[in-house]
């Protein structure tokens, strides 16, 4: 059985109706929608167009059970039809950095991109540059949530898990860093309404 495609929301509605949902309708993800969520998330901006983010999409029930154990038993991992693991791989980014240069810039652009990244990160250790890569992946993490909601799906961002165990389960390199786990599906509960600081509380105008 394949889930039907829900109504597309505009950006304002997607943001205002987003909730952290932990119980989902028990049906598979529409695979076209899933790919579209990832495509939209991949359009997130990044410094120097680094695109350090990577996605691991888990729909296999047995692997989700392992992820749930790595996430200290949190039920939303197996309740959701899919879990998108958003992580940063700065080492892969550095190894293939020419791919991130815009084609319109030609050979000079590719050479310039290599020079820029080698100069900025060549003297840093893996953990240091990995932290910078994570800061870029965090942008994409937010985009995934809005893209999912825009297509009528819901998510809950998760940071409560054992990174080493998740790397082992998914066969990821030791150096990657996680933006988070993101269960995704159609909501089977409304979730709590927003409770946020006012703009005035969190903003200084100059």
XYZ file of N, CA and C in Angstrom:
618
model
N 0.843 -1.197 0.000
C 0.000 0.000 0.000
C 0.878 1.247 0.000
N 0.551 2.212 -0.851
C 1.295 3.460 -0.934
C 0.426 4.603 -0.457
N 0.987 5.443 0.396
C 0.234 6.570 0.930
C -0.070 7.569 -0.175
N -1.201 8.248 -0.074
C -1.569 9.261 -1.044
C -0.862 10.569 -0.732
N -0.675 11.383 -1.764
C 0.016 12.655 -1.598
C -0.926 13.674 -0.977
N -0.549 14.294 0.135
C -1.411 15.265 0.794
C -1.323 16.635 0.136
N -2.173 17.536 0.591
C -2.199 18.907 0.113
C -0.875 19.604 0.412
N -0.404 20.382 -0.568
C 0.833 21.136 -0.390
C 0.526 22.441 0.338
N 1.306 22.746 1.367
C 1.118 23.967 2.145
C 2.107 25.026 1.692
N 1.716 26.308 1.813
C 2.694 27.349 1.544
C 3.643 27.451 2.735
N 4.712 28.217 2.571
C 5.768 28.247 3.593
C 5.230 28.746 4.927
N 4.432 29.806 4.921
C 3.888 30.368 6.159
C 3.041 29.328 6.895
N 2.171 28.649 6.156
C 1.301 27.643 6.772
C 2.114 26.453 7.270
N 3.133 26.068 6.509
C 3.973 24.942 6.927
C 4.666 25.243 8.247
N 5.188 26.450 8.385
C 5.872 26.825 9.621
C 4.893 26.921 10.778
N 3.745 27.546 10.543
C 2.786 27.767 11.627
C 2.094 26.484 12.078
N 1.994 25.500 11.210
C 1.299 24.257 11.583
C 2.256 23.122 11.947
N 3.558 23.396 11.880
C 4.516 22.356 12.262
C 4.405 22.068 13.746
N 4.402 20.800 14.098
C 4.396 20.360 15.487
C 5.415 19.235 15.648
N 5.856 19.011 16.857
C 6.685 17.841 17.139
C 5.746 16.671 17.411
N 5.717 15.731 16.473
C 4.765 14.622 16.507
C 5.499 13.316 16.799
N 4.951 12.556 17.742
C 5.596 11.305 18.140
C 4.761 10.067 17.823
N 3.515 10.263 17.365
C 2.669 9.139 16.957
C 2.181 9.402 15.534
N 2.342 8.382 14.689
C 2.083 8.545 13.268
C 1.072 7.531 12.752
N 0.384 7.913 11.681
C -0.503 6.991 10.986
C 0.339 5.822 10.481
N -0.173 4.631 10.680
C 0.596 3.441 10.336
C 0.392 3.064 8.871
N 1.086 3.795 8.016
C 1.099 3.501 6.589
C 2.459 3.906 6.038
N 2.891 3.273 4.950
C 4.215 3.585 4.399
C 4.279 5.012 3.856
N 5.472 5.551 3.802
C 5.676 6.845 3.166
C 5.489 6.723 1.657
N 4.853 7.722 1.073
C 4.849 7.844 -0.376
C 6.288 8.138 -0.806
N 6.865 7.261 -1.613
C 8.282 7.381 -1.936
C 8.598 8.611 -2.785
N 7.670 9.013 -3.623
C 7.870 10.245 -4.394
C 7.921 11.445 -3.454
N 7.037 11.465 -2.466
C 7.049 12.555 -1.489
C 8.340 12.549 -0.678
N 8.789 11.378 -0.304
C 10.017 11.262 0.472
C 11.204 11.827 -0.311
N 11.289 11.477 -1.584
C 12.371 12.001 -2.413
C 12.239 13.513 -2.598
N 11.016 14.004 -2.707
C 10.825 15.441 -2.863
C 11.229 16.199 -1.601
N 10.936 15.631 -0.430
C 11.376 16.243 0.833
C 12.894 16.377 0.846
N 13.579 15.323 0.445
C 15.043 15.350 0.434
C 15.579 16.298 -0.631
N 14.912 16.354 -1.780
C 15.344 17.283 -2.828
C 15.225 18.722 -2.354
N 14.104 19.045 -1.725
C 13.913 20.406 -1.223
C 14.925 20.727 -0.131
N 15.170 19.767 0.751
C 16.148 19.989 1.819
C 17.539 20.209 1.251
N 17.855 19.543 0.145
C 19.180 19.686 -0.455
C 19.387 21.057 -1.075
N 18.327 21.851 -1.197
C 18.445 23.221 -1.705
C 18.801 24.210 -0.611
N 19.001 23.730 0.603
C 19.396 24.611 1.706
C 20.707 25.319 1.361
N 20.877 26.535 1.861
C 22.138 27.245 1.604
C 23.248 26.755 2.511
N 24.479 26.958 2.058
C 25.640 26.651 2.903
C 26.785 27.568 2.501
N 27.638 27.879 3.442
C 28.799 28.725 3.162
C 29.666 28.067 2.091
N 30.087 28.864 1.113
C 30.897 28.376 -0.010
C 30.212 27.235 -0.768
N 28.912 27.103 -0.605
C 28.152 26.023 -1.242
C 28.701 24.643 -0.864
N 29.168 24.523 0.376
C 29.860 23.309 0.803
C 28.976 22.070 0.803
N 27.689 22.233 1.137
C 26.739 21.110 1.120
C 27.272 19.911 1.905
N 27.643 20.162 3.127
C 28.254 19.111 3.950
C 27.255 18.062 4.422
N 25.965 18.325 4.262
C 24.950 17.416 4.803
C 24.847 16.132 3.986
N 24.459 15.091 4.692
C 24.159 13.806 4.075
C 22.907 13.255 4.765
N 22.156 12.439 4.047
C 20.917 11.870 4.582
C 20.986 10.341 4.556
N 20.598 9.724 5.655
C 20.411 8.281 5.710
C 18.936 8.054 6.026
N 18.215 7.418 5.118
C 16.774 7.225 5.272
C 16.505 5.783 5.665
N 15.906 5.608 6.816
C 15.660 4.269 7.350
C 14.169 3.973 7.341
N 13.781 2.958 6.580
C 12.387 2.497 6.557
C 12.280 1.029 6.953
N 13.398 0.330 6.966
C 13.430 -1.075 7.362
C 13.109 -1.208 8.847
N 12.125 -2.055 9.160
C 11.634 -2.170 10.541
C 12.730 -2.641 11.502
N 13.543 -3.582 11.075
C 14.586 -4.122 11.951
C 15.629 -3.057 12.270
N 15.986 -2.257 11.279
C 16.978 -1.203 11.520
C 16.373 -0.113 12.398
N 15.105 0.190 12.194
C 14.455 1.173 13.069
C 14.454 0.699 14.521
N 14.280 -0.584 14.731
C 14.323 -1.104 16.100
C 15.704 -0.903 16.715
N 16.732 -1.085 15.923
C 18.089 -0.844 16.420
C 18.301 0.641 16.734
N 17.788 1.494 15.855
C 17.894 2.931 16.100
C 17.140 3.338 17.355
N 15.987 2.718 17.572
C 15.214 3.021 18.777
C 16.020 2.672 20.023
N 16.690 1.537 19.997
C 17.532 1.157 21.137
C 18.666 2.165 21.325
N 19.250 2.640 20.226
C 20.316 3.637 20.304
C 19.797 4.985 20.770
N 18.479 5.189 20.616
C 17.838 6.434 21.048
C 17.145 6.254 22.399
N 17.671 5.339 23.193
C 17.225 5.138 24.574
C 15.744 4.766 24.651
N 15.275 4.017 23.635
C 13.929 3.469 23.670
C 12.822 4.409 23.246
N 13.131 5.557 22.690
C 12.088 6.518 22.306
C 11.203 5.941 21.198
N 9.905 5.870 21.490
C 8.967 5.139 20.650
C 8.714 5.715 19.281
N 8.948 7.017 19.094
C 8.658 7.630 17.800
C 9.539 7.081 16.683
N 10.674 6.490 17.048
C 11.587 5.966 16.028
C 10.937 4.819 15.264
N 10.314 3.900 15.966
C 9.671 2.772 15.288
C 8.227 3.069 14.920
N 7.614 4.072 15.539
C 6.232 4.418 15.214
C 6.127 5.121 13.870
N 7.162 5.854 13.498
C 7.154 6.582 12.230
C 7.464 5.640 11.069
N 6.884 5.872 9.903
C 7.181 5.014 8.750
C 8.607 5.169 8.236
N 9.207 6.329 8.484
C 10.587 6.557 8.048
C 11.309 7.411 9.073
N 12.616 7.232 9.134
C 13.468 8.085 9.959
C 14.573 8.622 9.061
N 14.659 9.943 8.987
C 15.726 10.573 8.218
C 16.833 10.964 9.185
N 17.999 10.388 8.984
C 19.163 10.720 9.801
C 19.955 11.765 9.027
N 20.065 12.952 9.603
C 20.794 14.040 8.948
C 22.161 14.166 9.615
N 23.199 14.033 8.807
C 24.539 14.112 9.369
C 25.452 14.901 8.437
N 26.603 15.262 8.956
C 27.590 16.006 8.192
C 28.809 15.135 7.957
N 29.303 15.163 6.727
C 30.532 14.442 6.400
C 31.512 15.427 5.784
N 32.250 16.118 6.637
C 33.185 17.140 6.178
C 34.370 16.532 5.439
N 34.752 15.322 5.789
C 35.880 14.688 5.109
C 35.529 14.354 3.662
N 34.316 13.896 3.424
C 33.866 13.648 2.055
C 33.756 14.964 1.297
N 33.275 15.998 1.980
C 33.183 17.313 1.354
C 34.554 17.778 0.877
N 35.563 17.654 1.739
C 36.909 18.102 1.378
C 37.510 17.262 0.256
N 37.221 15.980 0.263
C 37.787 15.095 -0.753
C 37.207 15.360 -2.138
N 35.995 15.899 -2.183
C 35.287 16.079 -3.459
C 34.850 17.529 -3.650
N 35.603 18.456 -3.067
C 35.148 19.844 -2.989
C 34.947 20.484 -4.366
N 35.664 20.022 -5.376
C 35.484 20.598 -6.715
C 34.049 20.436 -7.219
N 33.357 19.396 -6.735
C 31.976 19.161 -7.155
C 31.032 20.277 -6.719
N 31.437 21.041 -5.709
C 30.555 22.089 -5.185
C 30.756 23.433 -5.877
N 31.752 23.530 -6.758
C 31.956 24.756 -7.525
C 30.905 24.836 -8.626
N 30.336 26.010 -8.829
C 29.299 26.159 -9.850
C 29.877 25.888 -11.237
N 29.178 25.100 -12.064
C 29.692 24.788 -13.404
C 29.969 26.034 -14.244
N 29.200 27.091 -14.000
C 29.394 28.313 -14.766
C 30.726 28.986 -14.510
N 31.403 28.584 -13.450
C 32.692 29.186 -13.109
C 33.872 28.447 -13.735
N 33.586 27.313 -14.392
C 34.609 26.604 -15.146
C 35.745 26.055 -14.296
N 36.875 25.774 -14.972
C 38.041 25.218 -14.281
C 38.561 26.153 -13.199
N 38.494 27.459 -13.463
C 38.973 28.428 -12.474
C 38.154 28.341 -11.194
N 36.861 28.111 -11.329
C 36.002 27.980 -10.159
C 36.326 26.742 -9.348
N 36.575 25.640 -10.036
C 36.918 24.395 -9.337
C 38.265 24.534 -8.621
N 39.210 25.150 -9.296
C 40.521 25.353 -8.677
C 40.421 26.316 -7.495
N 39.612 27.343 -7.649
C 39.432 28.298 -6.563
C 38.755 27.671 -5.361
N 37.778 26.786 -5.621
C 37.085 26.109 -4.527
C 38.049 25.223 -3.746
N 38.908 24.518 -4.453
C 39.898 23.670 -3.787
C 40.854 24.528 -2.959
N 41.303 25.605 -3.507
C 42.242 26.483 -2.797
C 41.592 27.070 -1.547
N 40.336 27.485 -1.674
C 39.622 28.071 -0.539
C 39.491 27.079 0.605
N 39.059 25.867 0.304
C 38.814 24.877 1.352
C 40.114 24.360 1.949
N 41.114 24.154 1.117
C 42.403 23.705 1.657
C 42.986 24.770 2.572
N 42.829 26.042 2.195
C 43.342 27.116 3.024
C 42.596 27.269 4.326
N 41.276 27.091 4.275
C 40.450 27.293 5.471
C 40.531 26.117 6.436
N 40.635 24.906 5.905
C 40.484 23.728 6.759
C 41.688 22.797 6.780
N 42.658 23.031 5.904
C 43.787 22.111 5.801
C 44.590 21.969 7.076
N 44.664 23.037 7.865
C 45.455 22.983 9.094
C 44.636 22.557 10.310
N 43.343 22.383 10.133
C 42.483 21.980 11.252
C 42.448 20.462 11.381
N 42.187 20.001 12.602
C 42.026 18.556 12.759
C 40.612 18.153 12.361
N 40.376 16.850 12.314
C 39.101 16.324 11.829
C 37.930 16.837 12.657
N 38.104 16.896 13.976
C 37.015 17.339 14.847
C 36.701 18.820 14.631
N 37.726 19.640 14.461
C 37.510 21.078 14.268
C 36.728 21.361 13.001
N 37.203 20.815 11.891
C 36.505 21.094 10.632
C 35.165 20.365 10.583
N 35.077 19.254 11.298
C 33.794 18.566 11.385
C 32.737 19.413 12.058
N 33.137 20.207 13.045
C 32.191 21.078 13.731
C 31.662 22.147 12.789
N 32.535 22.682 11.937
C 32.088 23.649 10.936
C 31.110 22.992 9.966
N 31.433 21.780 9.541
C 30.535 21.069 8.640
C 29.174 20.834 9.257
N 29.159 20.552 10.556
C 27.890 20.336 11.243
C 27.046 21.604 11.256
N 27.693 22.753 11.396
C 26.937 24.005 11.404
C 26.189 24.203 10.091
N 26.733 23.685 9.009
C 26.053 23.773 7.712
C 24.928 22.729 7.620
N 25.182 21.534 8.119
C 24.173 20.477 8.078
C 22.953 20.832 8.920
N 23.173 21.607 9.987
C 22.045 22.021 10.814
C 21.047 22.868 10.038
N 21.536 23.620 9.049
C 20.628 24.402 8.205
C 19.716 23.459 7.428
N 20.315 22.429 6.839
C 19.523 21.458 6.079
C 18.535 20.710 6.970
N 18.919 20.478 8.220
C 18.031 19.795 9.168
C 16.718 20.574 9.312
N 16.825 21.884 9.443
C 15.626 22.713 9.507
C 14.829 22.671 8.222
N 15.530 22.672 7.086
C 14.842 22.614 5.799
C 14.053 21.318 5.649
N 14.600 20.205 6.141
C 13.877 18.931 6.042
C 12.528 19.030 6.752
N 12.528 19.615 7.949
C 11.287 19.717 8.718
C 10.238 20.564 8.011
N 10.659 21.691 7.438
C 9.702 22.558 6.744
C 9.248 21.926 5.435
N 10.172 21.289 4.729
C 9.798 20.614 3.484
C 8.786 19.503 3.748
N 9.018 18.728 4.794
C 8.094 17.648 5.138
C 6.717 18.205 5.470
N 6.686 19.234 6.304
C 5.389 19.807 6.674
C 4.700 20.414 5.463
N 5.473 21.018 4.575
C 4.893 21.605 3.372
C 4.189 20.589 2.496
N 4.642 19.339 2.563
C 4.000 18.264 1.798
C 2.987 17.494 2.633
N 2.672 18.013 3.823
C 1.621 17.421 4.638
C 2.087 16.364 5.624
N 3.394 16.266 5.837
C 3.933 15.284 6.778
C 4.414 15.984 8.050
N 4.718 15.181 9.043
C 5.158 15.723 10.322
C 6.429 15.035 10.769
N 7.119 15.689 11.682
C 8.416 15.219 12.152
C 8.570 15.547 13.629
N 9.635 15.021 14.214
C 10.050 15.443 15.552
C 11.574 15.379 15.584
N 12.251 16.513 15.795
C 13.714 16.493 15.822
C 14.231 15.804 17.074
N 15.215 14.942 16.904
C 15.741 14.163 18.010
C 17.252 14.328 18.114
N 17.707 14.667 19.316
C 19.132 14.716 19.614
C 19.502 13.744 20.727
N 18.516 13.054 21.286
C 18.749 12.118 22.370
C 19.041 10.718 21.842
N 20.302 10.457 21.524
C 20.700 9.135 21.035
C 22.204 8.990 21.209
N 22.676 7.769 21.088
C 24.096 7.469 21.210
C 24.729 7.541 19.816
N 25.506 8.585 19.529
C 26.059 8.737 18.183
C 26.903 7.545 17.727
N 27.694 6.991 18.631
C 28.559 5.872 18.252
C 27.733 4.670 17.804
N 26.633 4.412 18.508
C 25.784 3.282 18.141
C 25.077 3.517 16.808
N 24.649 4.762 16.567
C 23.990 5.070 15.291
C 24.980 4.902 14.141
N 26.203 5.341 14.328
C 27.232 5.142 13.294
C 27.445 3.661 13.016
N 27.479 2.874 14.077
C 27.681 1.434 13.912
C 26.505 0.804 13.166
N 25.298 1.166 13.544
C 24.102 0.589 12.918
C 24.056 0.899 11.421
N 24.388 2.141 11.073
C 24.262 2.594 9.683
C 25.555 2.443 8.885
N 26.622 1.982 9.537
C 27.888 1.813 8.844
C 28.512 3.122 8.397
N 28.384 4.150 9.220
C 28.911 5.473 8.890
C 30.318 5.645 9.439
N 31.138 6.463 8.787
C 32.498 6.693 9.280
C 32.505 7.346 10.653
N 33.579 7.130 11.379
C 33.709 7.672 12.728
C 33.654 9.192 12.744
N 34.150 9.841 11.691
C 34.288 11.301 11.709
C 32.983 12.060 11.490
N 31.913 11.401 11.024
C 30.684 12.145 10.734
C 30.082 12.687 12.026
N 29.337 13.780 11.881
C 28.659 14.380 13.025
C 27.174 14.518 12.698
N 26.336 14.323 13.709
C 24.892 14.272 13.491
C 24.201 15.592 13.785
N 23.382 16.039 12.822
C 22.453 17.123 13.107
C 21.283 16.581 13.920
N 20.870 15.354 13.642
C 19.807 14.733 14.431
C 19.107 13.618 13.687
N 18.262 12.914 14.418
C 17.350 11.932 13.833
C 16.005 12.619 13.630
N 15.320 12.253 12.552
C 14.053 12.915 12.254
C 13.007 11.894 11.813
N 12.235 11.317 12.755
C 11.086 10.509 12.361
C 10.125 11.347 11.519
N 9.540 10.735 10.496
C 8.650 11.472 9.604
C 7.487 10.590 9.181
N 6.314 11.195 9.096
C 5.111 10.498 8.670
C 3.912 11.417 8.823
N 2.717 10.861 8.674
C 1.500 11.645 8.871
C 1.082 11.568 10.332
N 0.713 12.673 10.892
C 0.412 12.727 12.315
C -0.822 11.912 12.678
N -0.714 11.185 13.785
C -1.854 10.474 14.362
C -2.262 11.138 15.678
N -1.688 12.292 15.960
C -2.023 13.104 17.125
C -1.773 14.560 16.738
N -2.397 15.473 17.474
C -2.252 16.887 17.128
C -0.957 17.497 17.640
N -0.428 16.984 18.728
C 0.747 17.593 19.320
C 0.383 18.878 20.050
N 1.322 19.393 20.819
C 1.062 20.621 21.562
C 1.137 21.833 20.646
N 0.294 22.838 20.879
C 0.417 24.081 20.114
C 1.723 24.783 20.467
N 2.122 25.714 19.628
C 3.375 26.430 19.862
C 3.342 27.202 21.181
N 4.456 27.176 21.867
C 4.661 28.008 23.056
C 6.044 28.619 22.898
N 6.097 29.856 22.422
C 7.359 30.485 22.061
C 7.482 31.863 22.701
N 8.725 32.307 22.881
C 8.970 33.680 23.289
C 8.416 34.631 22.232
N 8.066 35.818 22.643
C 7.664 36.851 21.688
C 8.889 37.334 20.919
N 8.650 37.948 19.782
C 9.752 38.518 19.011
C 10.513 39.534 19.854
N 9.790 40.320 20.630
C 10.421 41.348 21.460
C 11.334 40.738 22.524
N 10.966 39.555 23.013
C 11.743 38.896 24.054
C 13.108 38.425 23.549
N 13.188 38.060 22.293
C 14.395 37.417 21.766
C 15.163 38.282 20.767
N 14.726 39.519 20.578
C 15.307 40.347 19.516
C 15.798 41.679 20.038
N 16.933 42.118 19.525
C 17.419 43.488 19.718
C 17.407 44.169 18.357
N 16.788 45.308 18.272
C 16.750 46.067 17.027
C 17.756 47.210 17.102
N 18.551 47.401 16.074
C 19.567 48.442 16.055
C 19.321 49.412 14.904
